[in-house]
Amino acid sequence: LPIVVKAFEMEIIPAKRIVAQIGEKLILTCSTTGCASPSFSWRTQMDNPLGGTVSNHGTYSTLTMDPVSIVNAHNYLCTVFCDKKEKKEKSITVELYSFPSDPIIEISPSLGAGEQVTVICKIPDVYPSDHLEVLLKKEEHVLSEKSFHADSSTNRETKIVKYSFNLTSEDVGKEITCVAKLPIANMDFEPKERVTSQKLNASFGPRNTVITASPSNSPMEGDPLKLTCVTESNPPPQIVWRKHLADESIQHLIENNVLSIPRAHFTDSGLYICEAVNLVTNKTEKATVEIVIQGAPSIAELSIEPSTTVQEGENVSIQCSAKSNPSPKIILRRKSDDADMGPYNEGRILLPSVTFLNGGDYECIAENKFGKSKNEITLNVKFPPQNITVLVYPSENVTEGENITITCSAYSNPPSQMVLRKVQQEKEILPSVNGTFILYNVTKNDTGRYLLGVFNEVGNNIKVIEITVVGRLRKPDQMLPLIIAFSSVTAIAVPVVAVLIYVSRKAKINGSYSLVKALRLRV
C-alpha cells in the first residue's frame, strides 16, 4: 500500500484577531502538522519587543503575556521552519481595551439643605478613552453629558465628570446615577456599559435622641439589661455612654449605640447618659434614663467590732447591711433569743461592757417583697473561771490509809486548766485537765492546806482545801486515821498562781493522779 504523507501546515490560535482587556492574561498559540521537528519564532511586524514569554512544546509554541499591557497592542507574526527547508508564517492582531469596573460616585459633604453639593463620577482605568461617554442623572433628570472623543490618551486613565448644584430638602434621598459607555465598533467585549447609583444625603442632626431600655427601666437583679440609644443624624453620629455615680462623678462606659449588661446588679442602678455627636455638623445631643434594679435582698455586710472574739467588759457593736430594691427590712438578733422578743435591731446592736451572757450566734435577716436573705456570725466572749464547785469524796476528814477524790468544775471561756498544790511545797504540784485529783493511801503527812488553782488565759481563781488525816489503831505497818478539812477562799497571791500554771505545763496530764507520786515531781 502507498504511504500517505501529510502536508506541512500551520495555524495560529486565536485566528487573525483577538480582543483582550489590559491587565488580564493572554496566550497566543502557534501549531503545526506534517512536520516532525518544527522550529518556531515570534516577532512583531514592527520589530517591537514581544512583551511576553515564548515557550516551545514540540509541534506548538506559545507566547504568553501576563498581564497584557498597552505595549502588546501589535500584529504578532509566528514563523515555522520544517527541516530548515520549508517555511510558513501567520499573523494575529492583538487589540486592547480597558473598562474594568463600575463608576465611582463621590458627593461632597453638605451642611444641609440650601448648601451647594458637588457630585463627582470617576470611571477608573479606561482605554481607549476617546470612545468614552458619560451621563450623570438625578433620578430621571439629566445633570450632565460628556464624551471624550477628543481625548488623546495612549494608556488607560481614570476619567472624571463633575457637577455642582444647590441641594434642596426635596433632593434628600433622591438617587444620583452615573452611566459610563465604551462603544468601540468591531470590538467584541462585555460589558460596554457600566452604571452606579447613590442616594443624595444632607448632613443634619443629631436630633430626637432617645434611650430605650429592654426589658424595662426596672429589671430584676440577675436579668440581662440592654440600653439602646436611637437618634436621627447624617452622617451617623459618634455615641458615648456615661453614668452618674453616687459621688456625683461621671463614669465613661463605652462608645457604641447599644450598652449591654449581661447580669444586672443593684450597683448598676443609676442615671445613664447617651451623648450623640455629629462630627460634620458639630452638634451634640444628650438623652438620659434612670435605671432601677429590683430584686430580693443581698446581705452586703455582717460584722462585729472590734472583733468576733472579745473579753468581758469590752464595748461591742454588731452591724448588718443589705442591698435591694425596694429597700429591705433588716432584723438583727441573737438566734437563741425568742424570734418575737429582743434584743434585736434594724441593722445594729450595741453591747456596752459585754458579758459572757451576750455570746453566741447572731443572725441578720433582710427581707422585701421579692424574697429574703439570711446570714450568721458568732460572738465569742472570753471570761475567767466562774461558778467554781469543789467536791471531796468520801469526806474532808478521813482515816489514814484511805483514798481521797477531789473533783472541781468551773464555767469559763476558754475552758479552764486546774492544778493542786500543798502549801509550803510550792514546787510540788498535781495537774489535771478534767478536774479530778486522787490521793491514794493517805498518811498523816498528807495533812495540811491544799491550793486548787483554776485558770485560763483571761483570769484565775484559787480554792483552799483543808485536809486532816488522823491515825487509827493498827498494826505497826498500818496507817493512822486521816482527817481532812476543807475550806474555800476567793483569791490568793498572783505569784502562787504563776507557779501553779508553770508547773502544770511541765507535768504529764493523764486525768487521775496519785498525789503521793506527784509530790515527788521536781520542777
Tab-separated table of C-alpha atoms in Angstrom, residues 168-436:
chain	number	residue	atom	x	y	z
A	168	THR	CA	-32.889	71.320	48.370
A	169	SER	CA	-34.801	69.417	51.035
A	170	GLU	CA	-36.625	67.619	48.216
A	171	ASP	CA	-33.305	66.328	46.895
A	172	VAL	CA	-32.520	64.380	50.090
A	173	GLY	CA	-32.951	60.701	49.355
A	174	LYS	CA	-33.017	61.071	45.573
A	175	GLU	CA	-30.745	58.869	43.508
A	176	ILE	CA	-27.732	60.094	41.572
A	177	THR	CA	-26.821	57.782	38.662
A	178	CYS	CA	-23.626	57.739	36.606
A	179	VAL	CA	-23.758	55.829	33.286
A	180	ALA	CA	-20.439	55.146	31.539
A	181	LYS	CA	-20.330	53.695	27.984
A	182	LEU	CA	-17.388	52.469	25.890
A	183	PRO	CA	-18.926	51.729	22.477
A	184	ILE	CA	-15.980	50.602	20.284
A	185	ALA	CA	-17.056	49.366	16.854
A	186	ASN	CA	-15.826	45.941	15.740
A	187	MET	CA	-14.558	45.100	19.251
A	188	ASP	CA	-16.359	42.219	20.860
A	189	PHE	CA	-16.289	42.553	24.671
A	190	GLU	CA	-18.759	42.892	27.525
A	191	PRO	CA	-19.883	44.958	29.249
A	192	LYS	CA	-19.759	48.088	27.149
A	193	GLU	CA	-21.890	49.983	29.661
A	194	ARG	CA	-21.434	50.322	33.415
A	195	VAL	CA	-23.806	52.027	35.883
A	196	THR	CA	-23.518	53.177	39.526
A	197	SER	CA	-26.175	54.866	41.693
A	198	GLN	CA	-26.045	56.596	45.061
A	199	LYS	CA	-28.629	58.460	47.102
A	200	LEU	CA	-28.227	62.114	47.965
A	201	ASN	CA	-27.751	62.804	51.650
A	202	ALA	CA	-27.709	66.033	53.604
A	203	SER	CA	-25.839	66.370	56.870
A	204	PHE	CA	-28.074	67.007	59.855
A	205	GLY	CA	-28.639	66.175	63.466
A	206	PRO	CA	-28.329	64.616	65.865
A	207	ARG	CA	-31.974	65.174	66.791
A	208	ASN	CA	-34.817	63.368	68.558
A	209	THR	CA	-32.320	61.326	70.614
A	210	VAL	CA	-33.949	58.797	72.960
A	211	ILE	CA	-32.894	55.792	75.050
A	212	THR	CA	-34.877	52.556	75.083
A	213	ALA	CA	-34.375	50.051	77.923
A	214	SER	CA	-35.040	46.350	77.446
A	215	PRO	CA	-36.794	44.637	79.160
A	216	SER	CA	-37.630	47.805	81.150
A	217	ASN	CA	-36.212	50.629	83.263
A	218	SER	CA	-36.619	48.433	86.361
A	219	PRO	CA	-35.317	44.941	85.571
A	220	MET	CA	-34.821	42.208	88.148
A	221	GLU	CA	-31.358	41.572	89.547
A	222	GLY	CA	-29.612	38.872	87.506
A	223	ASP	CA	-31.596	39.602	84.335
A	224	PRO	CA	-29.889	40.978	81.219
A	225	LEU	CA	-30.305	44.680	80.526
A	226	LYS	CA	-29.878	46.373	77.148
A	227	LEU	CA	-29.893	50.142	76.654
A	228	THR	CA	-30.174	51.387	73.064
A	229	CYS	CA	-29.524	54.979	72.037
A	230	VAL	CA	-31.557	55.995	68.979
A	231	THR	CA	-31.076	59.300	67.168
A	232	GLU	CA	-31.577	60.956	63.780
A	233	SER	CA	-28.300	62.074	62.277
A	234	ASN	CA	-26.447	62.143	58.992
A	235	PRO	CA	-23.708	61.109	58.863
A	236	PRO	CA	-24.207	58.603	61.701
A	237	PRO	CA	-23.073	60.154	64.985
A	238	GLN	CA	-20.461	59.084	67.465
A	239	ILE	CA	-22.210	57.616	70.523
A	240	VAL	CA	-20.738	57.836	74.032
A	241	TRP	CA	-22.323	56.265	77.145
A	242	ARG	CA	-21.764	57.686	80.615
A	243	LYS	CA	-23.183	57.071	84.078
A	244	HIS	CA	-23.714	59.376	87.056
A	245	LEU	CA	-22.089	57.823	90.129
A	246	ALA	CA	-23.190	58.267	93.744
A	247	ASP	CA	-20.356	60.738	94.393
A	248	GLU	CA	-21.641	62.928	91.537
A	249	SER	CA	-18.745	61.948	89.295
A	250	ILE	CA	-19.250	60.741	85.709
A	251	GLN	CA	-18.085	57.272	84.654
A	252	HIS	CA	-17.194	56.743	80.991
A	253	LEU	CA	-18.583	53.432	79.726
A	254	ILE	CA	-18.457	52.569	76.009
A	255	GLU	CA	-18.652	54.170	72.583
A	256	ASN	CA	-21.458	52.215	70.975
A	257	ASN	CA	-25.153	52.817	70.454
A	258	VAL	CA	-26.000	49.690	72.488
A	259	LEU	CA	-24.974	49.251	76.130
A	260	SER	CA	-25.421	45.630	77.261
A	261	ILE	CA	-25.267	44.335	80.840
A	262	PRO	CA	-25.435	40.507	80.803
A	263	ARG	CA	-26.419	40.206	84.513
A	264	ALA	CA	-27.778	43.287	86.221
A	265	HIS	CA	-26.747	44.012	89.822
A	266	PHE	CA	-28.030	46.557	92.319
A	267	THR	CA	-24.864	48.582	91.713
A	268	ASP	CA	-25.957	49.028	88.082
A	269	SER	CA	-28.807	51.299	89.206
A	270	GLY	CA	-28.339	54.955	88.351
A	271	LEU	CA	-28.693	57.666	85.748
A	272	TYR	CA	-27.343	56.715	82.303
A	273	ILE	CA	-26.455	59.299	79.672
A	274	CYS	CA	-26.241	58.792	75.918
A	275	GLU	CA	-24.329	61.537	74.086
A	276	ALA	CA	-24.633	61.676	70.278
A	277	VAL	CA	-22.048	63.779	68.415
A	278	ASN	CA	-22.202	64.607	64.677
A	279	LEU	CA	-18.626	65.446	63.674
A	280	VAL	CA	-19.797	67.073	60.424
A	281	THR	CA	-22.490	69.380	61.786
A	282	ASN	CA	-20.506	69.757	65.032
A	283	LYS	CA	-23.689	69.289	67.022
A	284	THR	CA	-24.261	67.253	70.202
A	285	GLU	CA	-27.458	65.968	71.792
A	286	LYS	CA	-27.929	64.019	75.014
A	287	ALA	CA	-30.589	61.682	76.364
A	288	THR	CA	-30.867	60.192	79.866
A	289	VAL	CA	-32.642	57.275	81.521
A	290	GLU	CA	-32.937	56.311	85.189
A	291	ILE	CA	-32.347	52.591	85.774
A	292	VAL	CA	-33.521	50.946	88.995
A	293	ILE	CA	-32.539	47.303	89.530
A	294	GLN	CA	-35.112	45.389	91.603
A	295	GLY	CA	-34.705	42.139	93.495
A	296	ALA	CA	-34.533	40.238	96.741
A	297	PRO	CA	-32.074	41.477	99.362
A	298	SER	CA	-28.446	40.540	99.352
A	299	ILE	CA	-26.587	40.938	102.647
A	300	ALA	CA	-23.590	43.114	101.901
A	301	GLU	CA	-22.004	43.150	105.366
A	302	LEU	CA	-22.369	41.368	108.684
A	303	SER	CA	-19.575	42.265	111.076
A	304	ILE	CA	-18.603	42.552	114.749
A	305	GLU	CA	-16.393	45.344	116.041
A	306	PRO	CA	-13.752	45.341	117.412
A	307	SER	CA	-13.565	41.579	116.698
A	308	THR	CA	-15.625	38.402	116.728
A	309	THR	CA	-13.638	37.332	119.816
A	310	VAL	CA	-13.629	39.780	122.765
A	311	GLN	CA	-13.171	39.775	126.521
A	312	GLU	CA	-15.825	40.585	129.078
A	313	GLY	CA	-16.121	44.310	129.661
A	314	GLU	CA	-15.351	45.425	126.103
A	315	ASN	CA	-17.819	47.505	124.076
A	316	VAL	CA	-19.158	45.545	121.102
A	317	SER	CA	-21.044	46.660	118.000
A	318	ILE	CA	-22.740	44.165	115.653
A	319	GLN	CA	-23.739	45.601	112.287
A	320	CYS	CA	-25.634	44.280	109.273
A	321	SER	CA	-26.363	45.963	105.939
A	322	ALA	CA	-28.139	44.697	102.827
A	323	LYS	CA	-28.742	45.839	99.277
A	324	SER	CA	-32.046	45.543	97.447
A	325	ASN	CA	-34.809	47.450	95.776
A	326	PRO	CA	-37.232	48.132	97.286
A	327	SER	CA	-35.246	48.736	100.459
A	328	PRO	CA	-35.259	45.704	102.768
A	329	LYS	CA	-36.455	45.351	106.327
A	330	ILE	CA	-33.443	44.271	108.374
A	331	ILE	CA	-33.683	42.337	111.648
A	332	LEU	CA	-30.505	41.618	113.604
A	333	ARG	CA	-30.873	39.364	116.659
A	334	ARG	CA	-29.271	36.587	118.638
A	335	LYS	CA	-30.509	33.188	117.481
A	336	SER	CA	-31.042	31.822	120.980
A	337	ASP	CA	-33.500	34.643	121.791
A	338	ASP	CA	-37.204	34.347	121.020
A	339	ALA	CA	-37.991	35.494	117.471
A	340	ASP	CA	-40.674	37.857	118.730
A	341	MET	CA	-38.591	39.319	121.516
A	342	GLY	CA	-35.351	41.230	121.828
A	343	PRO	CA	-32.642	42.011	121.700
A	344	TYR	CA	-32.938	42.930	118.043
A	345	ASN	CA	-32.468	45.997	115.964
A	346	GLU	CA	-32.710	47.148	112.372
A	347	GLY	CA	-29.124	46.746	111.320
A	348	ARG	CA	-27.153	47.369	114.516
A	349	ILE	CA	-26.792	46.059	118.076
A	350	LEU	CA	-24.668	47.886	120.672
A	351	LEU	CA	-23.415	45.856	123.630
A	352	PRO	CA	-21.647	48.123	126.144
A	353	SER	CA	-19.457	46.271	128.640
A	354	VAL	CA	-20.234	42.880	127.121
A	355	THR	CA	-20.641	39.827	129.371
A	356	PHE	CA	-20.450	36.118	128.666
A	357	LEU	CA	-24.249	36.113	128.541
A	358	ASN	CA	-24.037	38.124	125.279
A	359	GLY	CA	-22.001	35.469	123.478
A	360	GLY	CA	-23.493	33.205	120.812
A	361	ASP	CA	-24.696	33.142	117.220
A	362	TYR	CA	-26.305	36.259	115.792
A	363	GLU	CA	-28.371	36.268	112.622
A	364	CYS	CA	-29.230	39.031	110.186
A	365	ILE	CA	-32.428	38.718	108.147
A	366	ALA	CA	-33.109	41.104	105.254
A	367	GLU	CA	-36.491	40.888	103.538
A	368	ASN	CA	-38.583	42.678	100.926
A	369	LYS	CA	-41.472	41.694	98.649
A	370	PHE	CA	-39.172	39.732	96.327
A	371	GLY	CA	-37.673	37.488	98.995
A	372	LYS	CA	-35.291	37.402	101.919
A	373	SER	CA	-31.669	36.673	102.737
A	374	LYS	CA	-30.095	35.406	105.956
A	375	ASN	CA	-26.563	35.310	107.329
A	376	GLU	CA	-24.991	34.407	110.666
A	377	ILE	CA	-21.985	35.439	112.728
A	378	THR	CA	-20.666	34.225	116.096
A	379	LEU	CA	-19.668	36.465	119.026
A	380	ASN	CA	-17.130	34.695	121.211
A	381	VAL	CA	-16.837	36.302	124.687
A	382	LYS	CA	-13.861	35.203	126.769
A	383	PHE	CA	-14.196	35.309	130.569
A	384	PRO	CA	-12.229	33.961	133.581
A	385	PRO	CA	-13.312	30.941	135.630
A	386	GLN	CA	-16.648	31.378	137.446
A	387	ASN	CA	-19.112	29.279	139.475
A	388	ILE	CA	-16.328	27.020	140.770
A	389	THR	CA	-17.561	23.924	142.597
A	390	VAL	CA	-15.298	21.552	144.590
A	391	LEU	CA	-16.423	18.126	145.816
A	392	VAL	CA	-14.340	15.970	148.219
A	393	TYR	CA	-15.083	12.274	148.484
A	394	PRO	CA	-15.612	10.476	150.820
A	395	SER	CA	-15.147	13.414	153.241
A	396	GLU	CA	-12.879	16.187	154.386
A	397	ASN	CA	-11.904	14.044	157.364
A	398	VAL	CA	-10.502	10.624	156.609
A	399	THR	CA	-8.601	7.923	158.303
A	400	GLU	CA	-5.061	7.092	157.422
A	401	GLY	CA	-4.886	4.591	154.507
A	402	GLU	CA	-7.989	5.777	152.671
A	403	ASN	CA	-8.154	7.297	149.149
A	404	ILE	CA	-9.452	10.849	148.612
A	405	THR	CA	-11.049	12.011	145.328
A	406	ILE	CA	-11.255	15.777	144.707
A	407	THR	CA	-13.435	16.901	141.800
A	408	CYS	CA	-13.530	20.515	140.576
A	409	SER	CA	-15.805	22.094	137.946
A	410	ALA	CA	-15.824	25.662	136.618
A	411	TYR	CA	-17.548	27.778	133.968
A	412	SER	CA	-15.166	29.761	131.719
A	413	ASN	CA	-14.172	30.592	128.149
A	414	PRO	CA	-11.788	29.257	127.039
A	415	PRO	CA	-12.034	26.106	129.231
A	416	SER	CA	-10.039	26.221	132.471
A	417	GLN	CA	-6.970	24.295	133.492
A	418	MET	CA	-6.617	23.081	137.087
A	419	VAL	CA	-3.673	22.230	139.382
A	420	LEU	CA	-3.460	21.089	143.014
A	421	ARG	CA	-0.582	22.017	145.337
A	422	LYS	CA	0.099	21.579	149.021
A	423	VAL	CA	1.045	24.760	150.850
A	424	GLN	CA	4.737	25.001	151.747
A	425	GLN	CA	5.565	22.631	148.938
A	426	GLU	CA	5.426	25.222	146.185
A	427	LYS	CA	7.426	23.206	143.679
A	428	GLU	CA	5.419	20.043	144.029
A	429	ILE	CA	2.083	20.112	142.185
A	430	LEU	CA	-0.510	17.767	140.806
A	431	PRO	CA	-2.005	18.919	137.438
A	432	SER	CA	-5.315	17.901	135.913
A	433	VAL	CA	-7.266	18.558	132.745
A	434	ASN	CA	-10.592	17.032	133.676
A	435	GLY	CA	-10.629	18.469	137.180
A	436	THR	CA	-10.240	15.171	139.055
